[in-house]
């Protein structure tokens, strides 16, 4: 009896050993999307199949893996037709020849929020079909904070008033100390800092790094003050920040639309506000644009374009995407429909002053050096001047800029 | 070396061990507490959550896009088969290295051990392309197949495993085989019928170490398995961590708890072999 | 007898299949797989047929996957180390040329056509193109465009729409989409140009944008006339404009020389190497000490609840490493982690776990200890039990106390048997990327350093950062560094094996 069971077990195991192919093949559209978007696509695509008779396969690939996998799978012939991802991926993809330019967008570019097309443009071509835009703003608890001040001085005063370490309550929290340079950007831009400057042709110049300008250094000092004033504990990371907010212990946090779902689930009476202005200058966050891109190794390039042009670029599809994943649509007709929602308007206000994240491959050096500078600043091992100057020196050195 | 304890001695020993157990199990209890906590963060929990819930466990088994039960089964299957085969291959190799004299034996063993110390950072791309190519000629053995994944794991069968087994075999006296061969048995028959039964402990040891090693591995399967229903437990877990912005701790913790069960079962059922197994091969008394 | 016949039959069959596959590979020009296959076949035949190669029969089943999955990737790694494979140079030259030669552009003022497609019963295709410029209609039959009038007798109308031409029925939009692949491939002659499908709705005059001249090795942009020659894997014009994407090229030992000459790398190298060595050594030392201590405690036959304790203490080994590391990361958070919260309550202090270099190192060692003590405990438990009791008797008779027994009997015999495992553990931790990367990312950063090396960076995590965190991914460079690291740890291990004379013993034991 035991033997039979063992045999049966073995047989069942062997049965499952054979797999199937998941690559681009003619006549079938293969899409790679992460866990947020794969379900949405899976729900939407049957309508396309019904209308045109082309099967669509949506594969869930972890967000961080899509980029790495495309580079290996694409040229090997195992890649997808379409991927969904943020615009800052295109720099590397273009350098590797992995994307197909989307010419059909030229004619309809004014149907999109301008910054979204700008984010996906490079070298005169458009490389992705934008569908959402996002930028960080202030997520606040209406029960603790009736209204978010519009100037930074008042903002900090309000935060100070609310912060009470004994009770474990905080007026303003941010995960910048994690370190998270992405969220620190608005502090740097308010006084004139920047990442890469533009050269005469309006193209990003990786050797013109603006992280140690006067404005940037002032931003560094503002961040340091958050720590020294006791407003933000130096160990605050994303989990701590959102955890405290969802427990009702934080008045205002600096985050993006992705954090709203948990706040709603936790029953917080939340609101969204624009970042305050520092001495009259707006705090400009990064704008991230997510869109659909077509692999240059796809066996179905025109088919993919058809899918995008006829099916995705419609109010209905864009609205469906918005319903499932509430971040501002990049498609103007869809945006108009939801513009009445005050949350949409609030996020849009932040995006309006935002700057698209640079998508050139040199950003990799920036992120790590910037993160280290932030760590040294918040742990008070170096002054903001020294930390930021070191960071810029390091970035230049790594990229190979002339001295 | 040991003698009866005095009472204070006994107390001290038990205290020390309990201290160690606290250190060992503390993080585990934390994971467990997160798995029954209604929220989704690891932070801010008290040890005993105010509203314990089994919802995360439920979610694990009812999510159609994330077939957790299937992933667990895949892991057990892949690790089980890979470990069985690893044991077999290592045993064969160890027998040859132990019983036969041939040129390059010692250097070969040294080479086997040292080659495996190569940093695996970049091997992934090479293995991906290799399996891709193999899959084109032998469809059942390529990318996104469990057979292909197992084959990659078998690459590590020779190495420390073989060394451990060889040491063990060395301590089994040769007279038994010699007399069997005088009676007409071949080498292989002697191997199967005399050596292997006596070596059960070390076989169990290698099986457990292989099983734990392959079960926890997420790097290879995440690169080689591209279809959701083929994922192993570790790969599936990665999906939860690599959500776009934050780890979904609740469901992640629940998955950890459940995922640890197969390993513990394997370990508990085979642990009696572990002890005497690593003994004999290791020491020259 | 029957067995021998079976063996010969199977061998013959395998050889036949092997030769058939080899011919296929030869014709396809896949040299490396061909070489591997031939080698494998030779080894197999040798193993089965030769008496002297008898041991090979036992070794081959394990060696085949070893060579395929371990040796081959290492070899390919070494090959990559001499190239510039990485971001911007991922594709082969052929792929890049194909990439450019497949590009089409629509010239200014080029005609566009709306179209309708008709398919006949035998599968043949007729297209009716209508120029958006002139309104003229053209019929394509067998790939040639001819002007037609709408009054052509071959057209059958239904109201304003043509539904049939010459027995071919009009295709709906849905059917058009399904035929995309076929339509995409059409190229209809138009004077000395060609008309191709440019979108679902239109055909248009399209010109090839690039042409590659293999003789000269020059890529010409037909639109601008600029020529590009390959320079280090990128097509570059005379004025220095570079075309993306580039391709992989052999760059000799440049990756290796960079390791030596680039101050970013050579500067912190010594410091990082020292810490890596310390890290590996301390990891082995701490896990071994704790493992041994526990083994001694649990080995005591007079201790109650031994089995229960042993089971509990194994649990850390059963949890997948990356999970435990993440949990530890959360527990050690400076302000919100449970460890500091307890320390605050009990002793009113907080340890700056990940912000201070020393404490960060303590943290990684602590977590590694948690992860690894169980393995050492198991190993020691086993080894302890094999020490014969007679030795302890003899020592007691000679008047040795408990500690002396440990020092003179237990420890030496233990170390002899476990030494190779310790060497292996040292090598493993030397390259233990996981813990460092997931827990601290190599940080905390060193103030004033111009290189991205942090206080807990080990050789492999640091080079990972350099290879992938500068300007895209530099696989060639990473491969060169892997090779260097391998040579370092290989040498250290070989020395260790020699010192502990473990392989000598292994040889002896025959």
mmCIF file of N, CA, C and O in Angstrom, chain A residues 9 13 16-20 22 34 36-39 42 58 60 62-63 65 69 72-73 76 78 134 238-240 243-244 258 290 327, chain B residues 41 43 65-66 73 77 81 125 128-129 132 136 140 143-147 150 222 225-231 238-239 242 244-246:
data_model
loop_
_atom_site.group_PDB
_atom_site.id
_atom_site.type_symbol
_atom_site.label_atom_id
_atom_site.label_comp_id
_atom_site.label_asym_id
_atom_site.label_seq_id
_atom_site.Cartn_x
_atom_site.Cartn_y
_atom_site.Cartn_z
ATOM 1 N N UNK A 9 2.458 9.266 -5.840
ATOM 2 C CA UNK A 9 3.016 10.575 -5.518
ATOM 3 C C UNK A 9 4.072 10.966 -6.552
ATOM 4 O O UNK A 9 4.076 12.065 -7.095
ATOM 5 N N UNK A 13 4.016 14.065 -9.264
ATOM 6 C CA UNK A 13 5.061 15.067 -9.289
ATOM 7 C C UNK A 13 5.628 15.213 -10.692
ATOM 8 O O UNK A 13 5.832 16.318 -11.175
ATOM 9 N N UNK A 16 3.763 17.290 -13.288
ATOM 10 C CA UNK A 16 3.823 18.746 -13.265
ATOM 11 C C UNK A 16 5.155 19.338 -13.686
ATOM 12 O O UNK A 16 5.363 20.525 -13.592
ATOM 13 N N UNK A 17 6.066 18.476 -14.139
ATOM 14 C CA UNK A 17 7.398 18.985 -14.394
ATOM 15 C C UNK A 17 7.511 19.765 -15.696
ATOM 16 O O UNK A 17 8.434 20.510 -15.905
ATOM 17 N N UNK A 18 6.571 19.566 -16.587
ATOM 18 C CA UNK A 18 6.709 20.215 -17.885
ATOM 19 C C UNK A 18 6.052 21.595 -17.857
ATOM 20 O O UNK A 18 5.015 21.789 -17.289
ATOM 21 N N UNK A 19 6.660 22.524 -18.465
ATOM 22 C CA UNK A 19 6.130 23.892 -18.450
ATOM 23 C C UNK A 19 5.705 24.344 -19.835
ATOM 24 O O UNK A 19 5.720 23.582 -20.782
ATOM 25 N N UNK A 20 5.356 25.585 -19.926
ATOM 26 C CA UNK A 20 4.937 26.113 -21.229
ATOM 27 C C UNK A 20 5.690 27.400 -21.522
ATOM 28 O O UNK A 20 6.344 27.952 -20.673
ATOM 29 N N UNK A 22 6.221 31.385 -22.418
ATOM 30 C CA UNK A 22 5.523 32.607 -22.059
ATOM 31 C C UNK A 22 6.104 33.803 -22.794
ATOM 32 O O UNK A 22 6.197 34.879 -22.265
ATOM 33 N N UNK A 34 2.917 44.364 -13.123
ATOM 34 C CA UNK A 34 3.149 43.953 -11.733
ATOM 35 C C UNK A 34 1.834 43.635 -11.040
ATOM 36 O O UNK A 34 0.774 43.713 -11.628
ATOM 37 N N UNK A 36 -0.049 45.110 -9.046
ATOM 38 C CA UNK A 36 -1.136 46.090 -8.961
ATOM 39 C C UNK A 36 -1.926 46.121 -10.253
ATOM 40 O O UNK A 36 -3.142 46.238 -10.254
ATOM 41 N N UNK A 37 -1.195 46.045 -11.357
ATOM 42 C CA UNK A 37 -1.856 46.289 -12.636
ATOM 43 C C UNK A 37 -2.257 45.028 -13.384
ATOM 44 O O UNK A 37 -3.128 45.073 -14.240
ATOM 45 N N UNK A 38 -1.605 43.935 -13.053
ATOM 46 C CA UNK A 38 -1.936 42.711 -13.787
ATOM 47 C C UNK A 38 -3.412 42.353 -13.650
ATOM 48 O O UNK A 38 -4.068 42.034 -14.643
ATOM 49 N N UNK A 39 -3.978 42.422 -12.451
ATOM 50 C CA UNK A 39 -5.395 42.061 -12.348
ATOM 51 C C UNK A 39 -6.289 42.979 -13.183
ATOM 52 O O UNK A 39 -7.247 42.522 -13.798
ATOM 53 N N UNK A 42 -5.979 42.046 -16.754
ATOM 54 C CA UNK A 42 -6.628 40.758 -16.976
ATOM 55 C C UNK A 42 -8.126 40.925 -17.087
ATOM 56 O O UNK A 42 -8.801 40.220 -17.836
ATOM 57 N N UNK A 58 -1.853 38.120 -19.872
ATOM 58 C CA UNK A 58 -1.252 39.053 -18.922
ATOM 59 C C UNK A 58 -0.446 38.262 -17.903
ATOM 60 O O UNK A 58 -0.986 37.377 -17.254
ATOM 61 N N UNK A 60 1.898 38.243 -14.475
ATOM 62 C CA UNK A 60 2.268 39.034 -13.324
ATOM 63 C C UNK A 60 3.754 38.839 -13.045
ATOM 64 O O UNK A 60 4.206 37.740 -12.794
ATOM 65 N N UNK A 62 6.972 40.529 -10.731
ATOM 66 C CA UNK A 62 7.232 41.511 -9.677
ATOM 67 C C UNK A 62 7.795 42.793 -10.260
ATOM 68 O O UNK A 62 8.621 42.773 -11.158
ATOM 69 N N UNK A 63 7.333 43.899 -9.713
ATOM 70 C CA UNK A 63 7.678 45.214 -10.248
ATOM 71 C C UNK A 63 9.165 45.368 -10.480
ATOM 72 O O UNK A 63 9.605 45.807 -11.545
ATOM 73 N N UNK A 65 11.356 43.225 -11.055
ATOM 74 C CA UNK A 65 11.946 42.272 -11.995
ATOM 75 C C UNK A 65 11.710 42.610 -13.445
ATOM 76 O O UNK A 65 12.458 42.158 -14.314
ATOM 77 N N UNK A 69 14.342 41.677 -16.289
ATOM 78 C CA UNK A 69 14.001 40.563 -17.174
ATOM 79 C C UNK A 69 13.912 40.982 -18.627
ATOM 80 O O UNK A 69 14.291 40.244 -19.525
ATOM 81 N N UNK A 72 17.156 40.765 -20.486
ATOM 82 C CA UNK A 72 17.690 39.446 -20.826
ATOM 83 C C UNK A 72 16.738 38.693 -21.740
ATOM 84 O O UNK A 72 17.142 38.094 -22.726
ATOM 85 N N UNK A 73 15.456 38.749 -21.375
ATOM 86 C CA UNK A 73 14.491 37.957 -22.132
ATOM 87 C C UNK A 73 14.227 38.531 -23.514
ATOM 88 O O UNK A 73 14.080 37.787 -24.481
ATOM 89 N N UNK A 76 16.697 37.662 -26.143
ATOM 90 C CA UNK A 76 16.754 36.212 -26.301
ATOM 91 C C UNK A 76 15.499 35.673 -26.955
ATOM 92 O O UNK A 76 15.371 34.474 -27.164
ATOM 93 N N UNK A 78 12.484 35.814 -25.658
ATOM 94 C CA UNK A 78 11.526 35.318 -24.681
ATOM 95 C C UNK A 78 10.757 36.446 -24.017
ATOM 96 O O UNK A 78 10.122 36.257 -22.994
ATOM 97 N N UNK A 134 1.681 60.720 -11.073
ATOM 98 C CA UNK A 134 1.607 60.788 -9.618
ATOM 99 C C UNK A 134 2.729 61.659 -9.100
ATOM 100 O O UNK A 134 3.798 61.761 -9.697
ATOM 101 N N UNK A 238 9.298 54.015 6.007
ATOM 102 C CA UNK A 238 7.969 54.052 5.404
ATOM 103 C C UNK A 238 6.964 53.305 6.269
ATOM 104 O O UNK A 238 5.844 53.766 6.489
ATOM 105 N N UNK A 239 7.383 52.147 6.788
ATOM 106 C CA UNK A 239 6.462 51.356 7.611
ATOM 107 C C UNK A 239 6.058 52.124 8.852
ATOM 108 O O UNK A 239 4.888 52.133 9.247
ATOM 109 N N UNK A 240 7.040 52.781 9.487
ATOM 110 C CA UNK A 240 6.727 53.529 10.701
ATOM 111 C C UNK A 240 5.803 54.697 10.393
ATOM 112 O O UNK A 240 4.810 54.934 11.091
ATOM 113 N N UNK A 243 2.416 53.432 9.416
ATOM 114 C CA UNK A 243 1.823 52.748 10.556
ATOM 115 C C UNK A 243 1.275 53.735 11.565
ATOM 116 O O UNK A 243 0.143 53.612 12.039
ATOM 117 N N UNK A 244 2.076 54.750 11.887
ATOM 118 C CA UNK A 244 1.613 55.752 12.855
ATOM 119 C C UNK A 244 0.425 56.528 12.306
ATOM 120 O O UNK A 244 -0.522 56.813 13.033
ATOM 121 N N UNK A 258 -0.272 56.161 -3.380
ATOM 122 C CA UNK A 258 -0.292 54.744 -3.064
ATOM 123 C C UNK A 258 -0.627 54.453 -1.611
ATOM 124 O O UNK A 258 -1.000 53.357 -1.276
ATOM 125 N N UNK A 290 3.398 56.678 -15.312
ATOM 126 C CA UNK A 290 3.414 55.261 -15.657
ATOM 127 C C UNK A 290 2.717 55.055 -16.983
ATOM 128 O O UNK A 290 1.720 55.742 -17.275
ATOM 129 N N UNK A 327 -4.909 56.579 -9.197
ATOM 130 C CA UNK A 327 -3.908 57.621 -9.325
ATOM 131 C C UNK A 327 -4.281 58.407 -10.570
ATOM 132 O O UNK A 327 -4.803 57.850 -11.518
ATOM 133 N N UNK B 41 1.184 46.326 8.661
ATOM 134 C CA UNK B 41 2.568 46.733 8.894
ATOM 135 C C UNK B 41 3.169 45.898 10.009
ATOM 136 O O UNK B 41 2.474 45.364 10.859
ATOM 137 N N UNK B 43 5.331 47.297 11.947
ATOM 138 C CA UNK B 43 5.614 48.278 12.974
ATOM 139 C C UNK B 43 4.394 48.490 13.861
ATOM 140 O O UNK B 43 3.264 48.318 13.442
ATOM 141 N N UNK B 65 -5.198 34.910 -8.118
ATOM 142 C CA UNK B 65 -3.975 35.191 -8.855
ATOM 143 C C UNK B 65 -2.749 34.687 -8.114
ATOM 144 O O UNK B 65 -1.672 34.632 -8.658
ATOM 145 N N UNK B 66 -2.924 34.388 -6.835
ATOM 146 C CA UNK B 66 -1.791 33.950 -6.033
ATOM 147 C C UNK B 66 -2.127 32.603 -5.410
ATOM 148 O O UNK B 66 -2.501 32.535 -4.238
ATOM 149 N N UNK B 73 2.977 23.394 -2.670
ATOM 150 C CA UNK B 73 3.121 22.061 -3.248
ATOM 151 C C UNK B 73 4.285 22.037 -4.238
ATOM 152 O O UNK B 73 5.077 21.107 -4.262
ATOM 153 N N UNK B 77 7.501 19.655 -3.986
ATOM 154 C CA UNK B 77 7.809 18.773 -5.094
ATOM 155 C C UNK B 77 9.233 18.989 -5.592
ATOM 156 O O UNK B 77 10.032 18.064 -5.682
ATOM 157 N N UNK B 81 12.216 16.260 -4.975
ATOM 158 C CA UNK B 81 12.868 15.548 -6.075
ATOM 159 C C UNK B 81 14.341 15.936 -6.164
ATOM 160 O O UNK B 81 15.226 15.094 -6.331
ATOM 161 N N UNK B 125 22.427 35.053 -15.288
ATOM 162 C CA UNK B 125 22.153 35.335 -16.699
ATOM 163 C C UNK B 125 22.573 34.154 -17.557
ATOM 164 O O UNK B 125 21.862 33.718 -18.467
ATOM 165 N N UNK B 128 20.135 31.324 -17.194
ATOM 166 C CA UNK B 128 18.890 31.638 -17.895
ATOM 167 C C UNK B 128 19.029 31.340 -19.382
ATOM 168 O O UNK B 128 18.203 30.649 -19.979
ATOM 169 N N UNK B 129 20.107 31.845 -19.959
ATOM 170 C CA UNK B 129 20.286 31.632 -21.393
ATOM 171 C C UNK B 129 20.532 30.165 -21.711
ATOM 172 O O UNK B 129 20.075 29.660 -22.737
ATOM 173 N N UNK B 132 17.280 28.420 -21.610
ATOM 174 C CA UNK B 132 16.522 28.852 -22.770
ATOM 175 C C UNK B 132 16.907 28.012 -23.977
ATOM 176 O O UNK B 132 16.064 27.480 -24.704
ATOM 177 N N UNK B 136 14.797 24.946 -26.048
ATOM 178 C CA UNK B 136 14.461 24.943 -27.468
ATOM 179 C C UNK B 136 14.628 23.564 -28.074
ATOM 180 O O UNK B 136 13.953 23.215 -29.034
ATOM 181 N N UNK B 140 10.755 19.797 -22.415
ATOM 182 C CA UNK B 140 10.325 19.639 -21.034
ATOM 183 C C UNK B 140 11.337 20.147 -20.031
ATOM 184 O O UNK B 140 11.106 20.132 -18.828
ATOM 185 N N UNK B 143 13.206 26.720 -19.760
ATOM 186 C CA UNK B 143 12.740 27.761 -18.859
ATOM 187 C C UNK B 143 11.328 27.451 -18.401
ATOM 188 O O UNK B 143 10.558 26.837 -19.112
ATOM 189 N N UNK B 144 11.025 27.922 -17.230
ATOM 190 C CA UNK B 144 9.666 27.790 -16.709
ATOM 191 C C UNK B 144 9.230 26.342 -16.540
ATOM 192 O O UNK B 144 8.058 26.046 -16.536
ATOM 193 N N UNK B 145 10.184 25.421 -16.449
ATOM 194 C CA UNK B 145 9.810 24.050 -16.116
ATOM 195 C C UNK B 145 10.443 23.696 -14.785
ATOM 196 O O UNK B 145 11.522 24.160 -14.446
ATOM 197 N N UNK B 146 9.757 22.842 -14.040
ATOM 198 C CA UNK B 146 10.338 22.397 -12.779
ATOM 199 C C UNK B 146 11.515 21.475 -13.034
ATOM 200 O O UNK B 146 12.482 21.468 -12.286
ATOM 201 N N UNK B 147 11.433 20.701 -14.115
ATOM 202 C CA UNK B 147 12.535 19.787 -14.423
ATOM 203 C C UNK B 147 13.812 20.573 -14.677
ATOM 204 O O UNK B 147 14.888 20.202 -14.208
ATOM 205 N N UNK B 150 15.187 21.819 -11.365
ATOM 206 C CA UNK B 150 15.825 20.739 -10.607
ATOM 207 C C UNK B 150 17.201 20.442 -11.177
ATOM 208 O O UNK B 150 18.174 20.223 -10.451
ATOM 209 N N UNK B 222 13.080 32.431 -9.173
ATOM 210 C CA UNK B 222 12.455 33.677 -9.625
ATOM 211 C C UNK B 222 12.955 34.060 -10.995
ATOM 212 O O UNK B 222 12.287 34.753 -11.732
ATOM 213 N N UNK B 225 11.497 30.568 -13.403
ATOM 214 C CA UNK B 225 10.077 30.250 -13.490
ATOM 215 C C UNK B 225 9.309 31.518 -13.806
ATOM 216 O O UNK B 225 9.332 32.455 -13.031
ATOM 217 N N UNK B 226 8.667 31.536 -14.948
ATOM 218 C CA UNK B 226 8.003 32.765 -15.342
ATOM 219 C C UNK B 226 6.492 32.708 -15.236
ATOM 220 O O UNK B 226 5.825 33.712 -15.317
ATOM 221 N N UNK B 227 5.935 31.529 -15.078
ATOM 222 C CA UNK B 227 4.488 31.438 -14.986
ATOM 223 C C UNK B 227 4.043 31.338 -13.541
ATOM 224 O O UNK B 227 4.608 30.595 -12.757
ATOM 225 N N UNK B 228 3.003 32.118 -13.203
ATOM 226 C CA UNK B 228 2.579 32.180 -11.805
ATOM 227 C C UNK B 228 2.277 30.821 -11.213
ATOM 228 O O UNK B 228 2.576 30.561 -10.053
ATOM 229 N N UNK B 229 1.705 29.934 -12.011
ATOM 230 C CA UNK B 229 1.305 28.672 -11.401
ATOM 231 C C UNK B 229 2.492 27.741 -11.216
ATOM 232 O O UNK B 229 2.369 26.677 -10.625
ATOM 233 N N UNK B 230 3.661 28.137 -11.708
ATOM 234 C CA UNK B 230 4.840 27.310 -11.507
ATOM 235 C C UNK B 230 5.688 27.764 -10.337
ATOM 236 O O UNK B 230 6.655 27.112 -9.979
ATOM 237 N N UNK B 231 5.335 28.915 -9.767
ATOM 238 C CA UNK B 231 6.168 29.484 -8.718
ATOM 239 C C UNK B 231 6.326 28.534 -7.554
ATOM 240 O O UNK B 231 5.456 27.744 -7.236
ATOM 241 N N UNK B 238 8.225 36.473 -2.551
ATOM 242 C CA UNK B 238 8.877 37.655 -3.081
ATOM 243 C C UNK B 238 7.877 38.601 -3.733
ATOM 244 O O UNK B 238 8.051 39.809 -3.706
ATOM 245 N N UNK B 239 6.852 38.045 -4.314
ATOM 246 C CA UNK B 239 5.813 38.885 -4.910
ATOM 247 C C UNK B 239 5.224 39.800 -3.853
ATOM 248 O O UNK B 239 4.955 40.967 -4.100
ATOM 249 N N UNK B 242 7.904 42.459 -3.023
ATOM 250 C CA UNK B 242 8.249 43.392 -4.080
ATOM 251 C C UNK B 242 7.042 44.083 -4.648
ATOM 252 O O UNK B 242 7.006 44.410 -5.808
ATOM 253 N N UNK B 244 4.842 47.244 -5.343
ATOM 254 C CA UNK B 244 5.497 48.437 -5.857
ATOM 255 C C UNK B 244 6.047 49.336 -4.759
ATOM 256 O O UNK B 244 7.114 49.905 -4.896
ATOM 257 N N UNK B 245 5.354 49.452 -3.675
ATOM 258 C CA UNK B 245 5.820 50.412 -2.682
ATOM 259 C C UNK B 245 6.082 49.844 -1.306
ATOM 260 O O UNK B 245 6.996 50.253 -0.646
ATOM 261 N N UNK B 246 5.311 48.963 -0.842
ATOM 262 C CA UNK B 246 5.543 48.535 0.537
ATOM 263 C C UNK B 246 5.223 47.070 0.700
ATOM 264 O O UNK B 246 4.430 46.510 -0.027
#
